[in-house]
Coordinates of C-alpha atoms in Angstrom, one line a residue:
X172 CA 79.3 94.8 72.5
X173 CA 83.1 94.2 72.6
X174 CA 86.0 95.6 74.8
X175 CA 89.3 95.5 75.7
X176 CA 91.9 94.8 78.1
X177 CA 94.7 96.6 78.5
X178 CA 96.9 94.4 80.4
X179 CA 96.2 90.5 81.0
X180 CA 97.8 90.7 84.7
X181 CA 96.1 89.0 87.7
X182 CA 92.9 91.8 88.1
X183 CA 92.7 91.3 84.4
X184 CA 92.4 88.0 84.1
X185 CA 91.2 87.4 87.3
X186 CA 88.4 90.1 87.9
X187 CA 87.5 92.4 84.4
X188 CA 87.8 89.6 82.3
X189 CA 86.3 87.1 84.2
X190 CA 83.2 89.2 84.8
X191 CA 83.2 90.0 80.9
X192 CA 83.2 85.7 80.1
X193 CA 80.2 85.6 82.3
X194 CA 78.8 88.0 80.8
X195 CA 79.5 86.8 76.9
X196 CA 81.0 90.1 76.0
X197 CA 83.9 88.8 74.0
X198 CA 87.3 91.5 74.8
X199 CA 90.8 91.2 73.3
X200 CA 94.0 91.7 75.7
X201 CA 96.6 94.2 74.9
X202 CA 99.6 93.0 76.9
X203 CA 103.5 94.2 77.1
X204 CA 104.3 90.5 78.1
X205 CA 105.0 88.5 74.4
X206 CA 105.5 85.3 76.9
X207 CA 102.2 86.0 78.3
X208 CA 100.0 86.9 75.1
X209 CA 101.8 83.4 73.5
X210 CA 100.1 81.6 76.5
X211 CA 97.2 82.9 75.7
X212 CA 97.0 82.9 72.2
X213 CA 97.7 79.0 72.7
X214 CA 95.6 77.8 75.6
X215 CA 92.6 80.3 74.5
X216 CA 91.3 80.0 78.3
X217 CA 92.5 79.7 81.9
X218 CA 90.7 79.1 85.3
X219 CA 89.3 81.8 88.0
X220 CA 89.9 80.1 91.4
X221 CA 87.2 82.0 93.9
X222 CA 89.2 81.6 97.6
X223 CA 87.0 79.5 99.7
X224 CA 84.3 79.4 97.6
X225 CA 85.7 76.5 94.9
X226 CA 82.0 75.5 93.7
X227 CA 82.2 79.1 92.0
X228 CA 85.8 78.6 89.9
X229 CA 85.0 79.3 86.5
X230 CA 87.1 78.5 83.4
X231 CA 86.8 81.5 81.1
X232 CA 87.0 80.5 77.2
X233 CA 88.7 83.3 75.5
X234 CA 86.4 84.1 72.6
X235 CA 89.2 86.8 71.4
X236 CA 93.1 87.5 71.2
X237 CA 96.1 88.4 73.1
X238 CA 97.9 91.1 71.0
X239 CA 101.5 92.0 71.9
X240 CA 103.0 95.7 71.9
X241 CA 105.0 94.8 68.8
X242 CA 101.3 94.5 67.3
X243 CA 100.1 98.6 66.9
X244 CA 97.9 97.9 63.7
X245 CA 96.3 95.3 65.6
X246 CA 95.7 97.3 68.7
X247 CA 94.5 99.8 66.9
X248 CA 91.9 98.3 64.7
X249 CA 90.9 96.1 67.8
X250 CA 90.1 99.4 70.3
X251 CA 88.5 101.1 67.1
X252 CA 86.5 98.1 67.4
X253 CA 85.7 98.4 70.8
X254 CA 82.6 99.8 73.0
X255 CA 84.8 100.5 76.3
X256 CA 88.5 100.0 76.9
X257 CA 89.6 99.0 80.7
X258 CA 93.0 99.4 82.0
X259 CA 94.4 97.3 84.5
X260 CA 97.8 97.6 84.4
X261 CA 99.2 98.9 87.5
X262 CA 98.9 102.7 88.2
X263 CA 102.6 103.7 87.3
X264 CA 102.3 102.2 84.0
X265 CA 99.7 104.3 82.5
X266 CA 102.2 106.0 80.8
X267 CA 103.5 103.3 78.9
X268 CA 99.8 102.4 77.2
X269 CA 98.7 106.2 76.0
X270 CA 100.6 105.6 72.3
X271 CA 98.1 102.5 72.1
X272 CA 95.0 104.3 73.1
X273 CA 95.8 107.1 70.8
X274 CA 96.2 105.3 67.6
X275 CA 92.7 103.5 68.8
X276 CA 91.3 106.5 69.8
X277 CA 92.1 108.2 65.9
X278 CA 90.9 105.5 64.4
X279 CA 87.9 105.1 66.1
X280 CA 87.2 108.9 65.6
X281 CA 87.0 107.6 62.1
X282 CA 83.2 106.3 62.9
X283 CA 82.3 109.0 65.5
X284 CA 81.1 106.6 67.9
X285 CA 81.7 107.0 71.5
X286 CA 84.1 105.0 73.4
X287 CA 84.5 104.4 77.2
X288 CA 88.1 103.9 78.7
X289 CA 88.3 102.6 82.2
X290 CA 91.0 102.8 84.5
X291 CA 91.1 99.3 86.4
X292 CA 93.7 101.1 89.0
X293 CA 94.7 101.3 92.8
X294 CA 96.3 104.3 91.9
X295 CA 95.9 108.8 92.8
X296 CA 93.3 110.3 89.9
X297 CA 94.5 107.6 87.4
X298 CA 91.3 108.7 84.7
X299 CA 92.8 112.4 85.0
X300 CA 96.2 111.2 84.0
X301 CA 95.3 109.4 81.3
X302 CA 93.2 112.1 79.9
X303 CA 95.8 114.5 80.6
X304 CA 98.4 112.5 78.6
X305 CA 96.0 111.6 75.8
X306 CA 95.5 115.8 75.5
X307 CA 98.9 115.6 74.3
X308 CA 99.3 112.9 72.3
X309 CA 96.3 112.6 70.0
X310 CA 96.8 114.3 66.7
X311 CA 94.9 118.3 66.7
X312 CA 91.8 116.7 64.0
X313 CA 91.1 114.3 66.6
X314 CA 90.9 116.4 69.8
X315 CA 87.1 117.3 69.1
X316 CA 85.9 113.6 69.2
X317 CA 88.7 113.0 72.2
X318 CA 86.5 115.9 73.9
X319 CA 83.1 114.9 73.5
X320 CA 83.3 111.3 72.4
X321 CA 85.7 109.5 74.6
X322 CA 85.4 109.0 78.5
X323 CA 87.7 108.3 80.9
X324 CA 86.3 107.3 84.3
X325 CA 87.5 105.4 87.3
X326 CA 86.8 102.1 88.9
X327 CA 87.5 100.7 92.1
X328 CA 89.0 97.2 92.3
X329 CA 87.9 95.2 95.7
X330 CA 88.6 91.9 94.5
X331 CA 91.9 90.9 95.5
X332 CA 94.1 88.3 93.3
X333 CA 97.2 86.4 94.5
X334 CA 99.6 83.7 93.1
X335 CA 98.3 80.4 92.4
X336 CA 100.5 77.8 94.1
X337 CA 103.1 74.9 92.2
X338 CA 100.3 72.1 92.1
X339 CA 97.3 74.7 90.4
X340 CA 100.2 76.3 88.1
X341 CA 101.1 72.9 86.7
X342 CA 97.7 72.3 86.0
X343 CA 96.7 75.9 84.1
X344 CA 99.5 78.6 84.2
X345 CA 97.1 81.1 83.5
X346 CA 94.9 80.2 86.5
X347 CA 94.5 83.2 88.9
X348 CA 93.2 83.1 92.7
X349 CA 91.1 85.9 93.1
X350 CA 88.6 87.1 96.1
X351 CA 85.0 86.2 96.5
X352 CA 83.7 90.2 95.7
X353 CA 82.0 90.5 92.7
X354 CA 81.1 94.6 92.4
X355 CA 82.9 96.8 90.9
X356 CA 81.8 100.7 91.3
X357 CA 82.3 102.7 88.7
X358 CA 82.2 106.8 88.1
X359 CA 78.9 107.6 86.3
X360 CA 79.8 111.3 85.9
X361 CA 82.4 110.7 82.8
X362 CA 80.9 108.4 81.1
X363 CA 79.8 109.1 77.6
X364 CA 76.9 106.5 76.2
X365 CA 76.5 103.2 77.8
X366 CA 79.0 100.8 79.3
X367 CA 78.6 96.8 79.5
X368 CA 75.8 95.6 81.0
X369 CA 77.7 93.7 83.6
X370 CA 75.3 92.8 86.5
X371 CA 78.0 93.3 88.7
X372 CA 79.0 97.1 87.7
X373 CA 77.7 99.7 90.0
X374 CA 77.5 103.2 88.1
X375 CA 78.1 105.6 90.9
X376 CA 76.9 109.3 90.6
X377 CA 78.0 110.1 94.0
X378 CA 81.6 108.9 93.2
X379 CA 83.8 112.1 94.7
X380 CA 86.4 110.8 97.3
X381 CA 85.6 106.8 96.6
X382 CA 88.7 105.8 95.1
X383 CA 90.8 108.1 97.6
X384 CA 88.3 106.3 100.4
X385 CA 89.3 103.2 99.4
X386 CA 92.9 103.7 98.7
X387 CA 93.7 105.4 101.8
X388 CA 91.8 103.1 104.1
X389 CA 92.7 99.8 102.1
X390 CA 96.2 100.6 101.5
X391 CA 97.1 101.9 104.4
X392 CA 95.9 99.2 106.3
X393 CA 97.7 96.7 104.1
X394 CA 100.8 98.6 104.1
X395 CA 100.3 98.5 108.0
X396 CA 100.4 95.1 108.7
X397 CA 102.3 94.1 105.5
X398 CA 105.1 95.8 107.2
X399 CA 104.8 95.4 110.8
X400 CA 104.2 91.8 110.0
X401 CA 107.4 91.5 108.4
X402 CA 109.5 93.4 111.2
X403 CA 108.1 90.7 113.6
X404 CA 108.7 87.8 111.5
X405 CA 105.4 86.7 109.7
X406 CA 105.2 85.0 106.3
X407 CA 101.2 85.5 105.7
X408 CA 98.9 88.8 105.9
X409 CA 96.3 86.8 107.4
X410 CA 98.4 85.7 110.9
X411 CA 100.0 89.1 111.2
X412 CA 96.4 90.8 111.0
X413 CA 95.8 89.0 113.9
X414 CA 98.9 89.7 116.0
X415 CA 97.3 91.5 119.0
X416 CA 99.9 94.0 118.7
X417 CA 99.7 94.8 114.9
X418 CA 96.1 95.4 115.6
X419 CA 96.2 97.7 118.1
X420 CA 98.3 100.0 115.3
X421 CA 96.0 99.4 112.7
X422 CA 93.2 99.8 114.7
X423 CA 94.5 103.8 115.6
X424 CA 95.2 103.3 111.5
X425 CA 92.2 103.1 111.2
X426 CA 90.7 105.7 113.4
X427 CA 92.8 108.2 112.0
X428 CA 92.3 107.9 108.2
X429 CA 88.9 107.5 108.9
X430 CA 89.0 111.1 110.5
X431 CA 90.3 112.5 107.8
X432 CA 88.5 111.1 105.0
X433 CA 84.6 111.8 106.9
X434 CA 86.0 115.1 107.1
X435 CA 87.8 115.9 103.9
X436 CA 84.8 113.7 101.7
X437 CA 81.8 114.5 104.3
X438 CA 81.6 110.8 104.8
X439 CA 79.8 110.0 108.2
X440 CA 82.2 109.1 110.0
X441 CA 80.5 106.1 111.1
X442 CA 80.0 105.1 108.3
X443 CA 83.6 105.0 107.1
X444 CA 84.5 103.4 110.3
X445 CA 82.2 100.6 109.3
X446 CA 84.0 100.8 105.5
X447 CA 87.6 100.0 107.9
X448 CA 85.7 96.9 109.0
X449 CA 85.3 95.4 105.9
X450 CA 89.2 96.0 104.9
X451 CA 90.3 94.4 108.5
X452 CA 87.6 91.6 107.5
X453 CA 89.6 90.8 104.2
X454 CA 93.3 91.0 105.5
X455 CA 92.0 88.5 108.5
X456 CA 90.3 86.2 105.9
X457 CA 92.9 82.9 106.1
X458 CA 90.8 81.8 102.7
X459 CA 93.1 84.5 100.8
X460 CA 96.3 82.9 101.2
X461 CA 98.5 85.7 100.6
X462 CA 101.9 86.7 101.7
X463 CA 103.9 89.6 103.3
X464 CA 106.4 89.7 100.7
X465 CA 104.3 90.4 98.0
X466 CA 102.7 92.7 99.5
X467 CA 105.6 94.7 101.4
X468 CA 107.5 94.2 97.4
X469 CA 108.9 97.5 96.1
X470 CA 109.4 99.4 99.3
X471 CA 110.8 102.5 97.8
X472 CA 107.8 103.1 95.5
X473 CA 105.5 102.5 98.8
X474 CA 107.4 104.5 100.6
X475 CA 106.5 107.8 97.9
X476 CA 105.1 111.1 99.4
X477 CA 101.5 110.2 97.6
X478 CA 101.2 106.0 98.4
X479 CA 99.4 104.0 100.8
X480 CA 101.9 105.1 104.0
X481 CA 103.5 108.5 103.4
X482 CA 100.3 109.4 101.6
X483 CA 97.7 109.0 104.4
X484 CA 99.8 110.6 106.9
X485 CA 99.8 113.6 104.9
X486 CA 96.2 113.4 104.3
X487 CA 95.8 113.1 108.1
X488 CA 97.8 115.5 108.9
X489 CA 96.0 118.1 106.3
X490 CA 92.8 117.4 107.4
X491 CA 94.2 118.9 111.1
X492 CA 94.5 115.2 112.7
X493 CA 97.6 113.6 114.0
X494 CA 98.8 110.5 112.1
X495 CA 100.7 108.4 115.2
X496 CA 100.0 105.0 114.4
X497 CA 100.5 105.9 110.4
X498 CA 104.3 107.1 110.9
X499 CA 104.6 103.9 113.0
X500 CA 103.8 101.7 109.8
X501 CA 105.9 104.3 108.1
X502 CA 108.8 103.8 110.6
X503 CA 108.7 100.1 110.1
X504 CA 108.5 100.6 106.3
X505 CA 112.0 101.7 106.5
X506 CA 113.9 98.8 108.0
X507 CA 111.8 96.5 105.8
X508 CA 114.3 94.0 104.6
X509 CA 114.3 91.8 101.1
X510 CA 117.1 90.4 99.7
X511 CA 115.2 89.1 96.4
X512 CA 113.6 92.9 96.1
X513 CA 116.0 94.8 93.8
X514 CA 113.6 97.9 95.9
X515 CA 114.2 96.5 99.5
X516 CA 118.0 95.9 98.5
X517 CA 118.0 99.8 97.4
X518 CA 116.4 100.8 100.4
X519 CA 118.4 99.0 102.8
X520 CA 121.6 100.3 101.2
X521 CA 120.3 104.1 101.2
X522 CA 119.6 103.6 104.8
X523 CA 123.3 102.2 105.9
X524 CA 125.0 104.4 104.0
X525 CA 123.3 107.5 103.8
X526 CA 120.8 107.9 107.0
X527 CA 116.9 107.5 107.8
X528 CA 117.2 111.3 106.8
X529 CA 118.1 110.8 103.8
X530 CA 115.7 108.2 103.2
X531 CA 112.7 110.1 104.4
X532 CA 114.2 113.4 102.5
X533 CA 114.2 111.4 99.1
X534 CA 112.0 108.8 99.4
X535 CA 109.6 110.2 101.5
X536 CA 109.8 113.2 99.7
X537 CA 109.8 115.1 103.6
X538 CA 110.9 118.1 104.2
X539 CA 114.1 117.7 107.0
X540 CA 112.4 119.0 110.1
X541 CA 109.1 118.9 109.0
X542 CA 106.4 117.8 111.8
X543 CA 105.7 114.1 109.3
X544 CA 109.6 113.9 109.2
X545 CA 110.3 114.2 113.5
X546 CA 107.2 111.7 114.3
X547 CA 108.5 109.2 111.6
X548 CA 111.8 109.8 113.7
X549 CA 110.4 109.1 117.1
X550 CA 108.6 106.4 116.3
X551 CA 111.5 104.2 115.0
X552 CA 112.8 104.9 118.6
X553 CA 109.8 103.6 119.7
X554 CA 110.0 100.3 117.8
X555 CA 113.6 100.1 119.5
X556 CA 112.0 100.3 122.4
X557 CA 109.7 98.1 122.0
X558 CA 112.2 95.8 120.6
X559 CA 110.7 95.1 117.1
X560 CA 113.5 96.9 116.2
X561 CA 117.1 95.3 116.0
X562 CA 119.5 97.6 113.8

């Protein structure tokens, strides 16, 4: 058994790969990063730091390569090689790995034997996407064994992975601080043979409405406090979660994506409301020492009609629900303020010189006028009111 990593980011390192090591399934990295592959290529391992749980670090020995874009040959021969393929490389950024996974893909047609891809992403229906794009791009004699021979199925990342401070960086660059969750659920339905035995892989048959569950409920929540926290000066997720006042929002968060997720999925809705426990849990945990601005970074592309903010609102709102605290994150969203984040710069600037309208209109993809639009409205009054709000 061998696989594949598509990306050598954080999760990658941090989560897939790590529970490959520990499982002795050796896996190459395919990584847009030549700095980052050179690293690799050179150091041949790098440390998992488990937050508050250090007697579980692990150093994981890299038993394969790091192959840069510039290598297709490589890439190609080393996913033809390959039982499973996982992605982890950031949901907008599928795109840019399909011309890798095709040439793969036709040259493992070549044996006939079945390959697993699996999409390692936070991100809206990422396995249809990629299929989708693959459809396209795979040449027509290869389209048979794309069909039958290749699946494309989803996982669901839990484990969070932050920045490693100066003093652990100076030691191992590569080291990564990651979460102590270990599962990682997995849609049964597409696959086609067998993926790794990795004890901690979950095959799910019932998998309808999990990602969405936990996107909507973990995203929104982090968006929530990420930026609320920021609008009333915190510097760590984990002391804003427990502002009194923050929680009171994501609690009605909470309450409302939970409504419309039991009903749109047929969760029970205690049941999900029990799920929103375990997210609130995580973003209170002072182990994971993370920080607002990396988790407020790229406001614009948070701020789209399908994300974590904008997104669930909708969702709420379709499901016949009414998403007030949501549009409150959503209000505090826009005055979010960076002046490192190329996105929070843009944002800002839109704003002053063009109008929350426009903003919403653009950004937000809202229709001017629309009910979303007018409650996204009234609640930046309310923050002014409140005085979170300072224009």
């Amino acid at each position: 058994m061998k696989c594949v990593l598509m990306g050598a980011g954080k999760i990658a390192r941090g989560f897939i790969g790590h529970l490959l090591y520990l499982s002795h399934i050796p896996f190459d990295f395919v990584e847009k990063s030549d700095a980052l592959c050179d690293a690799l290529n050179e150091r041949k391992q790098y440390t998992v730091h488990i937050l508050g749980c250090p007697e579980k670090d692990c150093v994981v020995k890299m038993a394969g390569r790091a192959l840069k874009f510039s290598q297709m040959d490589e890439i190609a021969a080393s996913i033809a090689g390959a039982d499973a393929v996982f992605t982890a490389v950031g949901g907008k950024n599928l795109p840019g790995i399909v011309d890798f996974l095709k040439v793969g893909i036709e040259k493992k047609a070549e044996s006939g034997k079945p390959l697993n891809i699996v999409t390692c992403e936070n991100w809206k229906l990422p396995a249809q996407i990629l299929r989708a794009a693959l459809e396209e791009a795979v040449k027509p004699e290869c389209q048979e064994y794309l069909k039958n021979s290749v699946g494309i199925t989803e996982a669901v990342i839990m484990r969070s992975a932050i920045e490693s401070d100066e003093k652990a960086l100076a030691e191992d660059p590569l080291c990564v601080n990651v979460q102590n969750f270990w599962e990682l659920p997995v849609d049964a339905s597409r696959v086609v043979g067998e993926l790794p035995k990795l004890p901690e892989l979950k095959l799910l048959s019932e998998f309808t409405g999990f990602l969405e569950r936990k996107f909507y409920t973990y995203n929104a929540a982090n968006g929530t406090v990420s930026f609320l926290g920021a609008l009333l000066g915190y510097e760590k997720l984990a002391d804003a979660a427990h502002d009194e006042r923050i929680l009171k929002i994501l609690s009605g968060v909470y309450q409302e994506t939970a409504n419309a997720l039991s009903k749109r999925h047929h969760f029970p809705l205690d049941e999900q409301l029990a799920f929103t426990l375990t997210s609130k849990a995580k973003l209170q945990d002072y182990t994971i020492v993370d920080f607002i601005e990396r988790n407020a970074r790229d406001p614009m592309r948070k701020l789209g009609k399908d994300d974590r903010l904008i997104g669930s609102a909708r969702l709420v709102l379709e499901e016949g629900f009414v998403p007030e605290n949501l549009c409150v994150a959503v209000a505090a969203a826009l005055f979010y303020e960076n002046e490192e984040d190329p996105s929070a710069v843009k944002l800002k600037e839109m704003r002053e010189t063009e109008g929350l309208e426009a903003v919403l209109t653009q950004v937000c993809s809202l229709e001017k006028g629309s009910v979303l639009f007018n409650m996204i409205l009234e609640k930046v009054d309310y923050l002014k009111k409140w005085g979170w709000l300072h224009e």
